[in-house]
């Protein structure tokens, strides 16, 4: 195995603004510090590419994307208990990009690279000043690559992955991508949220609306919407019941543990 990994990354903060955290970010930051050195908020996605990829071109595309997307440049700073966020300049020196070339034929089977991926995905982020995403390119041969993106939930959600790869593809394929710096979240959303939280009258109006709305009678909520409820218990027709074997239960528990989750969350996701 021939392994090439970037040299140690450095974080050079460009103090554009010391911007307060949104309410959601405050919750995630608090919980991330509570679960110190944990991967519980790591979000990842992998894609198989069955064609040749130019590593250097991909690096340049990632730099262009990170410099045009402020979310990818966010770092959090904790000064005497006061947490703010600012933007760091991402360039060729600190780009969170790793490249691994696996020449052994056994790695053509994706199952054999899982230990490498697990280590990459589960590595905790440094939420106190560190870049909160990283990218891995694995080369199996000239026509087979794996790419993996890991982001911290502080700067992303499930929707972020589609946007990330759509823009990255456009840049890599030279599809007239215009790198416009998007600071809406930092410059508009957070100030508006802070303004709202200080507006006592607006909050009172919203509270009155929801108290009135939630006091009304509701019709029965039938879930799921996307499929018919064909499996029914004869005694409780409003429930969907599936019985798991002991073997299936053990496998699901192992799966949940390996992914820093719980059996309940796994079953909820499958439902």
PDB file of C-alpha atoms in Angstrom:
ATOM      1  CA  UNK A   1       0.000   0.000   0.000  1.00  0.00           C
ATOM      2  CA  UNK A   2       1.390   3.329  -1.054  1.00  0.00           C
ATOM      3  CA  UNK A   3      -0.057   6.020   1.190  1.00  0.00           C
ATOM      4  CA  UNK A   4       0.287   9.743   0.624  1.00  0.00           C
ATOM      5  CA  UNK A   5      -1.116  12.042   3.274  1.00  0.00           C
ATOM      6  CA  UNK A   6      -0.847  15.817   3.418  1.00  0.00           C
ATOM      7  CA  UNK A   7       1.536  17.404   5.840  1.00  0.00           C
ATOM      8  CA  UNK A   8       0.175  18.791   9.086  1.00  0.00           C
ATOM      9  CA  UNK A   9      -2.600  21.312   8.510  1.00  0.00           C
ATOM     10  CA  UNK A  10      -2.413  24.792   9.986  1.00  0.00           C
ATOM     11  CA  UNK A  11      -5.292  27.091  10.826  1.00  0.00           C
ATOM     12  CA  UNK A  12      -4.668  30.737   9.978  1.00  0.00           C
ATOM     13  CA  UNK A  13      -7.668  32.753  11.130  1.00  0.00           C
ATOM     14  CA  UNK A  14      -8.655  35.726   9.053  1.00  0.00           C
ATOM     15  CA  UNK A  15     -10.569  37.864  11.550  1.00  0.00           C
ATOM     16  CA  UNK A  16     -13.333  39.063   9.269  1.00  0.00           C
ATOM     17  CA  UNK A  17     -15.905  39.327  12.044  1.00  0.00           C
ATOM     18  CA  UNK A  18     -16.481  37.938  15.514  1.00  0.00           C
ATOM     19  CA  UNK A  19     -20.024  36.813  14.814  1.00  0.00           C
ATOM     20  CA  UNK A  20     -22.277  35.377  17.539  1.00  0.00           C
ATOM     21  CA  UNK A  21     -23.597  31.842  17.189  1.00  0.00           C
ATOM     22  CA  UNK A  22     -27.162  31.115  16.133  1.00  0.00           C
ATOM     23  CA  UNK A  23     -29.434  29.362  18.636  1.00  0.00           C
ATOM     24  CA  UNK A  24     -28.940  26.025  16.862  1.00  0.00           C
ATOM     25  CA  UNK A  25     -25.156  26.486  16.759  1.00  0.00           C
ATOM     26  CA  UNK A  26     -25.079  27.276  20.474  1.00  0.00           C
ATOM     27  CA  UNK A  27     -26.828  23.987  21.242  1.00  0.00           C
ATOM     28  CA  UNK A  28     -24.510  21.971  19.002  1.00  0.00           C
ATOM     29  CA  UNK A  29     -21.396  23.695  20.340  1.00  0.00           C
ATOM     30  CA  UNK A  30     -22.455  22.999  23.936  1.00  0.00           C
ATOM     31  CA  UNK A  31     -23.189  19.336  23.228  1.00  0.00           C
ATOM     32  CA  UNK A  32     -20.003  18.922  21.160  1.00  0.00           C
ATOM     33  CA  UNK A  33     -17.944  20.119  24.106  1.00  0.00           C
ATOM     34  CA  UNK A  34     -19.935  17.871  26.427  1.00  0.00           C
ATOM     35  CA  UNK A  35     -19.064  14.859  24.237  1.00  0.00           C
ATOM     36  CA  UNK A  36     -15.403  15.883  24.021  1.00  0.00           C
ATOM     37  CA  UNK A  37     -13.299  14.053  21.409  1.00  0.00           C
ATOM     38  CA  UNK A  38     -16.406  12.331  20.075  1.00  0.00           C
ATOM     39  CA  UNK A  39     -17.537  11.716  16.508  1.00  0.00           C
ATOM     40  CA  UNK A  40     -21.221  11.825  17.432  1.00  0.00           C
ATOM     41  CA  UNK A  41     -21.828  14.943  15.277  1.00  0.00           C
ATOM     42  CA  UNK A  42     -19.669  13.823  12.331  1.00  0.00           C
ATOM     43  CA  UNK A  43     -21.717  13.566   9.128  1.00  0.00           C
ATOM     44  CA  UNK A  44     -20.264  11.687   6.159  1.00  0.00           C
ATOM     45  CA  UNK A  45     -21.008  10.681   2.601  1.00  0.00           C
ATOM     46  CA  UNK A  46     -19.029   8.506   0.204  1.00  0.00           C
ATOM     47  CA  UNK A  47     -19.193   8.226  -3.577  1.00  0.00           C
ATOM     48  CA  UNK A  48     -17.623   5.723  -5.979  1.00  0.00           C
ATOM     49  CA  UNK A  49     -16.149   7.183  -9.184  1.00  0.00           C
ATOM     50  CA  UNK A  50     -15.626   4.713 -12.038  1.00  0.00           C
ATOM     51  CA  UNK A  51     -13.516   6.972 -14.224  1.00  0.00           C
ATOM     52  CA  UNK A  52     -10.200   8.746 -14.062  1.00  0.00           C
ATOM     53  CA  UNK A  53      -9.829  11.681 -11.656  1.00  0.00           C
ATOM     54  CA  UNK A  54      -7.143  14.333 -11.653  1.00  0.00           C
ATOM     55  CA  UNK A  55      -6.013  14.735  -8.034  1.00  0.00           C
ATOM     56  CA  UNK A  56      -4.451  18.176  -8.504  1.00  0.00           C
ATOM     57  CA  UNK A  57      -7.491  19.470 -10.379  1.00  0.00           C
ATOM     58  CA  UNK A  58      -9.746  18.157  -7.612  1.00  0.00           C
ATOM     59  CA  UNK A  59      -7.639  19.940  -4.976  1.00  0.00           C
ATOM     60  CA  UNK A  60      -7.944  23.225  -6.862  1.00  0.00           C
ATOM     61  CA  UNK A  61     -11.705  22.719  -7.189  1.00  0.00           C
ATOM     62  CA  UNK A  62     -11.979  22.169  -3.437  1.00  0.00           C
ATOM     63  CA  UNK A  63     -10.020  25.352  -2.733  1.00  0.00           C
ATOM     64  CA  UNK A  64     -12.247  27.356  -5.092  1.00  0.00           C
ATOM     65  CA  UNK A  65     -15.360  25.906  -3.476  1.00  0.00           C
ATOM     66  CA  UNK A  66     -14.185  26.560   0.078  1.00  0.00           C
ATOM     67  CA  UNK A  67     -13.222  30.144  -0.754  1.00  0.00           C
ATOM     68  CA  UNK A  68     -16.630  30.840  -2.290  1.00  0.00           C
ATOM     69  CA  UNK A  69     -18.674  29.117   0.421  1.00  0.00           C
ATOM     70  CA  UNK A  70     -18.387  30.877   3.758  1.00  0.00           C
ATOM     71  CA  UNK A  71     -19.859  27.924   5.653  1.00  0.00           C
ATOM     72  CA  UNK A  72     -16.812  25.809   4.801  1.00  0.00           C
ATOM     73  CA  UNK A  73     -14.543  28.544   6.165  1.00  0.00           C
ATOM     74  CA  UNK A  74     -16.245  28.909   9.553  1.00  0.00           C
ATOM     75  CA  UNK A  75     -14.138  28.355  12.658  1.00  0.00           C
ATOM     76  CA  UNK A  76     -15.274  28.808  16.250  1.00  0.00           C
ATOM     77  CA  UNK A  77     -13.313  30.758  18.827  1.00  0.00           C
ATOM     78  CA  UNK A  78     -13.810  30.467  22.579  1.00  0.00           C
ATOM     79  CA  UNK A  79     -12.487  33.493  24.465  1.00  0.00           C
ATOM     80  CA  UNK A  80     -13.032  33.203  28.216  1.00  0.00           C
ATOM     81  CA  UNK A  81     -16.316  31.385  27.718  1.00  0.00           C
ATOM     82  CA  UNK A  82     -17.620  33.710  24.999  1.00  0.00           C
ATOM     83  CA  UNK A  83     -17.920  31.765  21.745  1.00  0.00           C
ATOM     84  CA  UNK A  84     -17.895  33.528  18.386  1.00  0.00           C
ATOM     85  CA  UNK A  85     -17.347  32.432  14.824  1.00  0.00           C
ATOM     86  CA  UNK A  86     -15.119  33.871  12.149  1.00  0.00           C
ATOM     87  CA  UNK A  87     -13.852  32.916   8.715  1.00  0.00           C
ATOM     88  CA  UNK A  88     -10.491  31.321   8.049  1.00  0.00           C
ATOM     89  CA  UNK A  89      -8.774  31.467   4.688  1.00  0.00           C
ATOM     90  CA  UNK A  90      -8.518  27.982   3.182  1.00  0.00           C
ATOM     91  CA  UNK A  91      -5.728  27.523   0.662  1.00  0.00           C
ATOM     92  CA  UNK A  92      -3.307  24.867  -0.535  1.00  0.00           C
ATOM     93  CA  UNK A  93      -1.457  24.870   2.809  1.00  0.00           C
ATOM     94  CA  UNK A  94      -4.386  24.074   5.086  1.00  0.00           C
ATOM     95  CA  UNK A  95      -6.913  22.434   2.758  1.00  0.00           C
ATOM     96  CA  UNK A  96      -8.387  19.433   4.660  1.00  0.00           C
ATOM     97  CA  UNK A  97      -7.684  17.046   1.788  1.00  0.00           C
ATOM     98  CA  UNK A  98      -6.143  13.577   2.108  1.00  0.00           C
ATOM     99  CA  UNK A  99      -5.085  11.270  -0.724  1.00  0.00           C
ATOM    100  CA  UNK A 100      -4.452   7.537  -0.441  1.00  0.00           C
ATOM    101  CA  UNK A 101      -3.358   5.272  -3.274  1.00  0.00           C
ATOM    102  CA  UNK A 102      -4.052   1.569  -2.750  1.00  0.00           C
ATOM    103  CA  UNK A 103      -2.243  -0.581  -5.306  1.00  0.00           C
ATOM    104  CA  UNK A 104      -2.972  -3.973  -3.732  1.00  0.00           C
ATOM    105  CA  UNK A 105      -5.716  -5.789  -5.659  1.00  0.00           C
ATOM    106  CA  UNK A 106      -7.490  -6.765  -2.450  1.00  0.00           C
ATOM    107  CA  UNK A 107      -8.613  -3.149  -2.086  1.00  0.00           C
ATOM    108  CA  UNK A 108     -10.723  -3.410  -5.223  1.00  0.00           C
ATOM    109  CA  UNK A 109     -13.294  -4.873  -2.838  1.00  0.00           C
ATOM    110  CA  UNK A 110     -14.786  -1.977  -0.891  1.00  0.00           C
ATOM    111  CA  UNK A 111     -15.120  -4.150   2.241  1.00  0.00           C
ATOM    112  CA  UNK A 112     -11.338  -4.205   2.598  1.00  0.00           C
ATOM    113  CA  UNK A 113     -11.004  -0.440   2.864  1.00  0.00           C
ATOM    114  CA  UNK A 114     -13.574  -0.067   5.638  1.00  0.00           C
ATOM    115  CA  UNK A 115     -10.938   0.154   8.417  1.00  0.00           C
ATOM    116  CA  UNK A 116      -9.345   3.101   6.600  1.00  0.00           C
ATOM    117  CA  UNK A 117     -12.706   4.790   6.112  1.00  0.00           C
ATOM    118  CA  UNK A 118     -13.808   4.178   9.695  1.00  0.00           C
ATOM    119  CA  UNK A 119     -10.677   5.889  11.014  1.00  0.00           C
ATOM    120  CA  UNK A 120     -11.147   8.838   8.667  1.00  0.00           C
ATOM    121  CA  UNK A 121     -14.865   9.266   9.375  1.00  0.00           C
ATOM    122  CA  UNK A 122     -14.709   8.821  13.138  1.00  0.00           C
ATOM    123  CA  UNK A 123     -11.753  11.140  13.778  1.00  0.00           C
ATOM    124  CA  UNK A 124     -13.064  13.957  16.043  1.00  0.00           C
ATOM    125  CA  UNK A 125     -12.973  17.544  14.810  1.00  0.00           C
ATOM    126  CA  UNK A 126     -11.276  20.347  16.712  1.00  0.00           C
ATOM    127  CA  UNK A 127     -14.300  22.595  17.256  1.00  0.00           C
ATOM    128  CA  UNK A 128     -12.198  25.188  19.063  1.00  0.00           C
ATOM    129  CA  UNK A 129     -10.463  26.844  16.122  1.00  0.00           C
ATOM    130  CA  UNK A 130     -10.272  23.982  13.636  1.00  0.00           C
ATOM    131  CA  UNK A 131     -11.707  23.580  10.133  1.00  0.00           C
ATOM    132  CA  UNK A 132     -14.895  21.537  10.449  1.00  0.00           C
ATOM    133  CA  UNK A 133     -14.842  19.442   7.286  1.00  0.00           C
ATOM    134  CA  UNK A 134     -12.401  17.143   5.522  1.00  0.00           C
ATOM    135  CA  UNK A 135     -12.171  15.320   2.217  1.00  0.00           C
ATOM    136  CA  UNK A 136     -10.588  11.977   1.312  1.00  0.00           C
ATOM    137  CA  UNK A 137      -9.690  10.700  -2.147  1.00  0.00           C
ATOM    138  CA  UNK A 138      -8.815   7.001  -2.437  1.00  0.00           C
ATOM    139  CA  UNK A 139      -7.330   5.702  -5.687  1.00  0.00           C
ATOM    140  CA  UNK A 140      -7.791   1.993  -6.405  1.00  0.00           C
ATOM    141  CA  UNK A 141      -6.686   2.158 -10.036  1.00  0.00           C
ATOM    142  CA  UNK A 142      -6.834   4.627 -12.923  1.00  0.00           C
ATOM    143  CA  UNK A 143     -10.556   4.037 -13.374  1.00  0.00           C
ATOM    144  CA  UNK A 144     -11.794   3.544  -9.824  1.00  0.00           C
ATOM    145  CA  UNK A 145     -11.783   6.083  -7.014  1.00  0.00           C
ATOM    146  CA  UNK A 146     -13.619   6.546  -3.734  1.00  0.00           C
ATOM    147  CA  UNK A 147     -14.265  10.037  -2.407  1.00  0.00           C
ATOM    148  CA  UNK A 148     -15.478  10.742   1.119  1.00  0.00           C
ATOM    149  CA  UNK A 149     -16.645  13.965   2.701  1.00  0.00           C
ATOM    150  CA  UNK A 150     -16.988  14.406   6.459  1.00  0.00           C
ATOM    151  CA  UNK A 151     -18.534  17.550   7.964  1.00  0.00           C
ATOM    152  CA  UNK A 152     -19.394  18.546  11.506  1.00  0.00           C
ATOM    153  CA  UNK A 153     -23.073  19.176  12.168  1.00  0.00           C
ATOM    154  CA  UNK A 154     -22.145  22.663  13.421  1.00  0.00           C
ATOM    155  CA  UNK A 155     -21.700  23.830   9.818  1.00  0.00           C
ATOM    156  CA  UNK A 156     -23.853  21.410   7.856  1.00  0.00           C
ATOM    157  CA  UNK A 157     -26.916  19.220   7.617  1.00  0.00           C
ATOM    158  CA  UNK A 158     -28.071  16.441   5.301  1.00  0.00           C
ATOM    159  CA  UNK A 159     -28.945  18.952   2.570  1.00  0.00           C
ATOM    160  CA  UNK A 160     -25.403  20.320   2.591  1.00  0.00           C
ATOM    161  CA  UNK A 161     -23.901  17.258   0.913  1.00  0.00           C
ATOM    162  CA  UNK A 162     -25.944  17.574  -2.284  1.00  0.00           C
ATOM    163  CA  UNK A 163     -25.057  21.263  -2.561  1.00  0.00           C
ATOM    164  CA  UNK A 164     -21.374  20.561  -1.857  1.00  0.00           C
ATOM    165  CA  UNK A 165     -20.978  17.888  -4.532  1.00  0.00           C
ATOM    166  CA  UNK A 166     -23.106  19.741  -7.079  1.00  0.00           C
ATOM    167  CA  UNK A 167     -20.889  22.824  -6.814  1.00  0.00           C
ATOM    168  CA  UNK A 168     -17.691  20.777  -6.652  1.00  0.00           C
ATOM    169  CA  UNK A 169     -18.666  18.919  -9.820  1.00  0.00           C
ATOM    170  CA  UNK A 170     -19.403  22.183 -11.613  1.00  0.00           C
ATOM    171  CA  UNK A 171     -16.016  23.610 -10.681  1.00  0.00           C
ATOM    172  CA  UNK A 172     -14.105  20.431 -11.546  1.00  0.00           C
ATOM    173  CA  UNK A 173     -15.870  20.100 -14.915  1.00  0.00           C
ATOM    174  CA  UNK A 174     -15.369  23.818 -15.680  1.00  0.00           C
ATOM    175  CA  UNK A 175     -19.102  24.427 -16.057  1.00  0.00           C
ATOM    176  CA  UNK A 176     -18.922  28.227 -15.782  1.00  0.00           C
ATOM    177  CA  UNK A 177     -19.034  28.234 -11.979  1.00  0.00           C
ATOM    178  CA  UNK A 178     -19.134  31.792 -10.645  1.00  0.00           C
ATOM    179  CA  UNK A 179     -17.453  31.908  -7.193  1.00  0.00           C
ATOM    180  CA  UNK A 180     -19.736  34.330  -5.358  1.00  0.00           C
ATOM    181  CA  UNK A 181     -19.005  34.618  -1.650  1.00  0.00           C
ATOM    182  CA  UNK A 182     -22.225  33.728   0.165  1.00  0.00           C
ATOM    183  CA  UNK A 183     -22.371  35.309   3.615  1.00  0.00           C
ATOM    184  CA  UNK A 184     -26.165  35.217   4.042  1.00  0.00           C
ATOM    185  CA  UNK A 185     -26.085  32.983   7.115  1.00  0.00           C
ATOM    186  CA  UNK A 186     -23.444  35.061   8.900  1.00  0.00           C
ATOM    187  CA  UNK A 187     -24.448  38.531   7.732  1.00  0.00           C
ATOM    188  CA  UNK A 188     -28.240  38.264   7.584  1.00  0.00           C
ATOM    189  CA  UNK A 189     -29.750  35.232   9.301  1.00  0.00           C
ATOM    190  CA  UNK A 190     -27.921  35.469  12.629  1.00  0.00           C
ATOM    191  CA  UNK A 191     -28.410  39.269  13.082  1.00  0.00           C
ATOM    192  CA  UNK A 192     -32.115  38.885  12.246  1.00  0.00           C
ATOM    193  CA  UNK A 193     -32.469  36.021  14.723  1.00  0.00           C
ATOM    194  CA  UNK A 194     -30.761  38.029  17.473  1.00  0.00           C
ATOM    195  CA  UNK A 195     -32.997  40.991  16.686  1.00  0.00           C
ATOM    196  CA  UNK A 196     -36.084  38.779  16.910  1.00  0.00           C
ATOM    197  CA  UNK A 197     -35.038  37.304  20.274  1.00  0.00           C
ATOM    198  CA  UNK A 198     -34.834  40.830  21.704  1.00  0.00           C
ATOM    199  CA  UNK A 199     -38.266  41.791  20.337  1.00  0.00           C
ATOM    200  CA  UNK A 200     -40.593  41.049  23.255  1.00  0.00           C
ATOM    201  CA  UNK A 201     -43.722  42.034  21.320  1.00  0.00           C
ATOM    202  CA  UNK A 202     -42.919  39.753  18.371  1.00  0.00           C
ATOM    203  CA  UNK A 203     -42.266  36.793  20.655  1.00  0.00           C
ATOM    204  CA  UNK A 204     -45.504  37.424  22.580  1.00  0.00           C
ATOM    205  CA  UNK A 205     -47.470  37.552  19.314  1.00  0.00           C
ATOM    206  CA  UNK A 206     -45.959  34.257  18.176  1.00  0.00           C
ATOM    207  CA  UNK A 207     -46.615  32.622  21.542  1.00  0.00           C
ATOM    208  CA  UNK A 208     -50.250  33.684  21.427  1.00  0.00           C
ATOM    209  CA  UNK A 209     -50.633  32.259  17.913  1.00  0.00           C
ATOM    210  CA  UNK A 210     -49.232  28.854  18.837  1.00  0.00           C
ATOM    211  CA  UNK A 211     -51.148  28.637  22.101  1.00  0.00           C
ATOM    212  CA  UNK A 212     -54.364  29.293  20.196  1.00  0.00           C
ATOM    213  CA  UNK A 213     -53.489  26.959  17.347  1.00  0.00           C
ATOM    214  CA  UNK A 214     -52.401  24.076  19.568  1.00  0.00           C
ATOM    215  CA  UNK A 215     -55.593  24.311  21.670  1.00  0.00           C
ATOM    216  CA  UNK A 216     -57.699  23.417  18.651  1.00  0.00           C
ATOM    217  CA  UNK A 217     -58.815  19.874  17.870  1.00  0.00           C
ATOM    218  CA  UNK A 218     -56.536  18.010  15.496  1.00  0.00           C
ATOM    219  CA  UNK A 219     -57.435  15.281  13.071  1.00  0.00           C
ATOM    220  CA  UNK A 220     -55.555  12.014  13.357  1.00  0.00           C
ATOM    221  CA  UNK A 221     -52.048  12.192  11.900  1.00  0.00           C
ATOM    222  CA  UNK A 222     -51.459   9.156   9.715  1.00  0.00           C
ATOM    223  CA  UNK A 223     -47.857   8.174   9.059  1.00  0.00           C
ATOM    224  CA  UNK A 224     -46.038   7.282   6.933  1.00  0.00           C
ATOM    225  CA  UNK A 225     -47.318   9.362   4.037  1.00  0.00           C
ATOM    226  CA  UNK A 226     -45.147   7.686   1.398  1.00  0.00           C
ATOM    227  CA  UNK A 227     -46.492   4.135   1.664  1.00  0.00           C
ATOM    228  CA  UNK A 228     -49.691   2.337   2.520  1.00  0.00           C
ATOM    229  CA  UNK A 229     -50.043   0.681   5.907  1.00  0.00           C
ATOM    230  CA  UNK A 230     -50.458  -2.887   4.728  1.00  0.00           C
ATOM    231  CA  UNK A 231     -49.016  -4.634   7.792  1.00  0.00           C
ATOM    232  CA  UNK A 232     -51.433  -4.370  10.700  1.00  0.00           C
ATOM    233  CA  UNK A 233     -51.830  -6.049  14.031  1.00  0.00           C
ATOM    234  CA  UNK A 234     -55.294  -7.572  14.262  1.00  0.00           C
ATOM    235  CA  UNK A 235     -55.847  -6.209  17.788  1.00  0.00           C
ATOM    236  CA  UNK A 236     -54.356  -2.742  17.223  1.00  0.00           C
ATOM    237  CA  UNK A 237     -55.186  -1.723  13.668  1.00  0.00           C
ATOM    238  CA  UNK A 238     -53.495   1.659  13.987  1.00  0.00           C
ATOM    239  CA  UNK A 239     -50.067   0.138  14.658  1.00  0.00           C
ATOM    240  CA  UNK A 240     -47.508  -1.327  12.272  1.00  0.00           C
ATOM    241  CA  UNK A 241     -45.844  -4.299  13.930  1.00  0.00           C
ATOM    242  CA  UNK A 242     -42.783  -6.211  12.767  1.00  0.00           C
ATOM    243  CA  UNK A 243     -41.125  -8.842  14.912  1.00  0.00           C
ATOM    244  CA  UNK A 244     -37.319  -9.067  14.810  1.00  0.00           C
ATOM    245  CA  UNK A 245     -35.451 -12.286  15.408  1.00  0.00           C
ATOM    246  CA  UNK A 246     -32.737 -12.376  18.073  1.00  0.00           C
ATOM    247  CA  UNK A 247     -30.121 -12.575  15.327  1.00  0.00           C
ATOM    248  CA  UNK A 248     -31.496  -9.479  13.596  1.00  0.00           C
ATOM    249  CA  UNK A 249     -31.664  -7.636  16.914  1.00  0.00           C
ATOM    250  CA  UNK A 250     -28.037  -8.390  17.735  1.00  0.00           C
ATOM    251  CA  UNK A 251     -26.896  -7.240  14.268  1.00  0.00           C
ATOM    252  CA  UNK A 252     -28.871  -3.996  14.579  1.00  0.00           C
ATOM    253  CA  UNK A 253     -27.380  -3.295  18.007  1.00  0.00           C
ATOM    254  CA  UNK A 254     -23.863  -3.813  16.649  1.00  0.00           C
ATOM    255  CA  UNK A 255     -24.676  -1.566  13.687  1.00  0.00           C
ATOM    256  CA  UNK A 256     -25.973   1.154  16.012  1.00  0.00           C
ATOM    257  CA  UNK A 257     -22.902   0.922  18.232  1.00  0.00           C
ATOM    258  CA  UNK A 258     -20.489   1.055  15.292  1.00  0.00           C
ATOM    259  CA  UNK A 259     -22.180   4.243  14.080  1.00  0.00           C
ATOM    260  CA  UNK A 260     -22.338   5.984  17.479  1.00  0.00           C
ATOM    261  CA  UNK A 261     -26.099   5.680  17.501  1.00  0.00           C
ATOM    262  CA  UNK A 262     -28.800   3.771  19.375  1.00  0.00           C
ATOM    263  CA  UNK A 263     -31.142   0.945  18.430  1.00  0.00           C
ATOM    264  CA  UNK A 264     -34.069   3.338  18.714  1.00  0.00           C
ATOM    265  CA  UNK A 265     -32.595   5.803  16.206  1.00  0.00           C
ATOM    266  CA  UNK A 266     -31.720   3.001  13.761  1.00  0.00           C
ATOM    267  CA  UNK A 267     -35.248   1.598  13.902  1.00  0.00           C
ATOM    268  CA  UNK A 268     -36.730   5.087  13.609  1.00  0.00           C
ATOM    269  CA  UNK A 269     -34.610   5.764  10.520  1.00  0.00           C
ATOM    270  CA  UNK A 270     -35.626   2.462   8.911  1.00  0.00           C
ATOM    271  CA  UNK A 271     -39.304   3.220   9.628  1.00  0.00           C
TER     272      UNK A 271
END
